Coordinates of C-alpha atoms in Angstrom, one line a residue:
M970 CA 109.7 51.3 -114.3
S971 CA 111.5 49.6 -117.2
N972 CA 112.5 52.9 -118.4
C973 CA 114.4 53.4 -115.0
W974 CA 116.2 50.0 -115.4
Y975 CA 117.0 51.0 -119.1
W976 CA 118.5 54.2 -118.3
G977 CA 120.2 53.0 -115.1
S978 CA 122.0 50.0 -117.1
S979 CA 122.8 52.5 -119.8
I980 CA 124.5 54.8 -117.5
A981 CA 126.4 51.9 -115.9
R982 CA 127.6 50.6 -119.3
S983 CA 128.5 54.1 -120.1
I984 CA 130.8 54.7 -117.0
R985 CA 132.3 51.4 -117.3
N986 CA 134.2 52.6 -120.5
P987 CA 137.7 53.7 -119.0
A988 CA 137.7 56.7 -121.1
H989 CA 134.6 58.0 -119.4
V990 CA 136.0 57.0 -116.0
D991 CA 139.1 59.0 -117.0
R992 CA 136.8 62.1 -117.8
A993 CA 134.7 61.7 -114.5
L994 CA 138.0 61.4 -112.5
Q995 CA 139.2 64.5 -114.2
A996 CA 135.9 66.3 -113.1
G997 CA 136.4 65.5 -109.5
V998 CA 134.5 62.0 -109.2
T999 CA 135.8 59.9 -106.3
W1000 CA 137.0 56.2 -106.8
Q1001 CA 134.2 55.4 -104.4
Q1002 CA 131.8 56.9 -106.8
V1003 CA 133.3 55.2 -109.7
A1004 CA 133.3 51.8 -107.9
T1005 CA 129.6 52.2 -107.0
A1006 CA 128.8 53.4 -110.6
T1007 CA 130.6 50.5 -112.3
G1008 CA 129.5 47.9 -109.6
Q1009 CA 133.1 46.8 -108.7
D1010 CA 135.0 47.4 -105.6
E1011 CA 137.3 50.3 -105.6
Q1012 CA 140.5 48.2 -105.9
D1013 CA 139.2 46.6 -109.1
A1014 CA 138.0 49.8 -110.7
R1015 CA 141.5 51.3 -110.0
R1016 CA 143.1 48.2 -111.5
D1017 CA 140.9 48.2 -114.7
Y1018 CA 141.6 51.9 -115.2
Q1019 CA 145.4 51.4 -114.8
V1020 CA 145.3 48.7 -117.3
W1021 CA 143.4 50.9 -119.7
A1022 CA 146.0 53.6 -119.3
D1023 CA 148.9 51.2 -119.8
D1024 CA 147.2 49.9 -122.8
R1025 CA 146.6 53.5 -124.2
H1026 CA 150.3 54.2 -123.5
D1027 CA 151.5 51.2 -125.3
L1028 CA 149.4 52.2 -128.3
H1029 CA 151.0 55.6 -128.4
Q1030 CA 154.5 54.0 -128.1
D1031 CA 153.7 51.5 -130.9
Y1032 CA 152.6 54.5 -133.3
P1033 CA 154.8 57.4 -132.5
G1034 CA 154.0 60.5 -134.2
T1035 CA 150.2 59.8 -134.1
T1036 CA 147.6 61.1 -131.7
S1037 CA 146.6 57.5 -130.7
G1038 CA 146.9 56.7 -127.2
M1039 CA 148.4 58.3 -124.2
T1040 CA 151.7 60.3 -124.2
D1041 CA 154.2 59.8 -121.5
E1042 CA 152.7 62.8 -119.6
Q1043 CA 149.1 61.7 -120.1
H1044 CA 150.0 58.2 -118.8
A1045 CA 151.8 59.7 -115.8
Q1046 CA 148.7 61.7 -115.0
A1047 CA 146.4 58.9 -115.3
S1048 CA 148.7 56.6 -113.2
A1049 CA 148.6 59.3 -110.5
R1050 CA 144.8 59.4 -110.7
A1051 CA 144.7 55.7 -110.4
A1052 CA 146.9 55.8 -107.2
A1053 CA 145.3 59.0 -105.8
P1054 CA 143.2 58.5 -102.4

């Protein structure tokens, strides 16, 4: 029983990482599935993801010429995923 709890909490912590949410969304996971996996409501999950994308975009803007963060195109795609039904 404790192993189930451990793996369940491990998965939940992993999916809470916005980079993992990003990959999951790109793979076709729905926002409702993200919300369920993260223990949030859908609106909060979307907001947290958008904040993460904005921060990654700012990082890229602060350090041009590097691979850090998100490009304008990547940010636009992430923002579209955040707003998608």
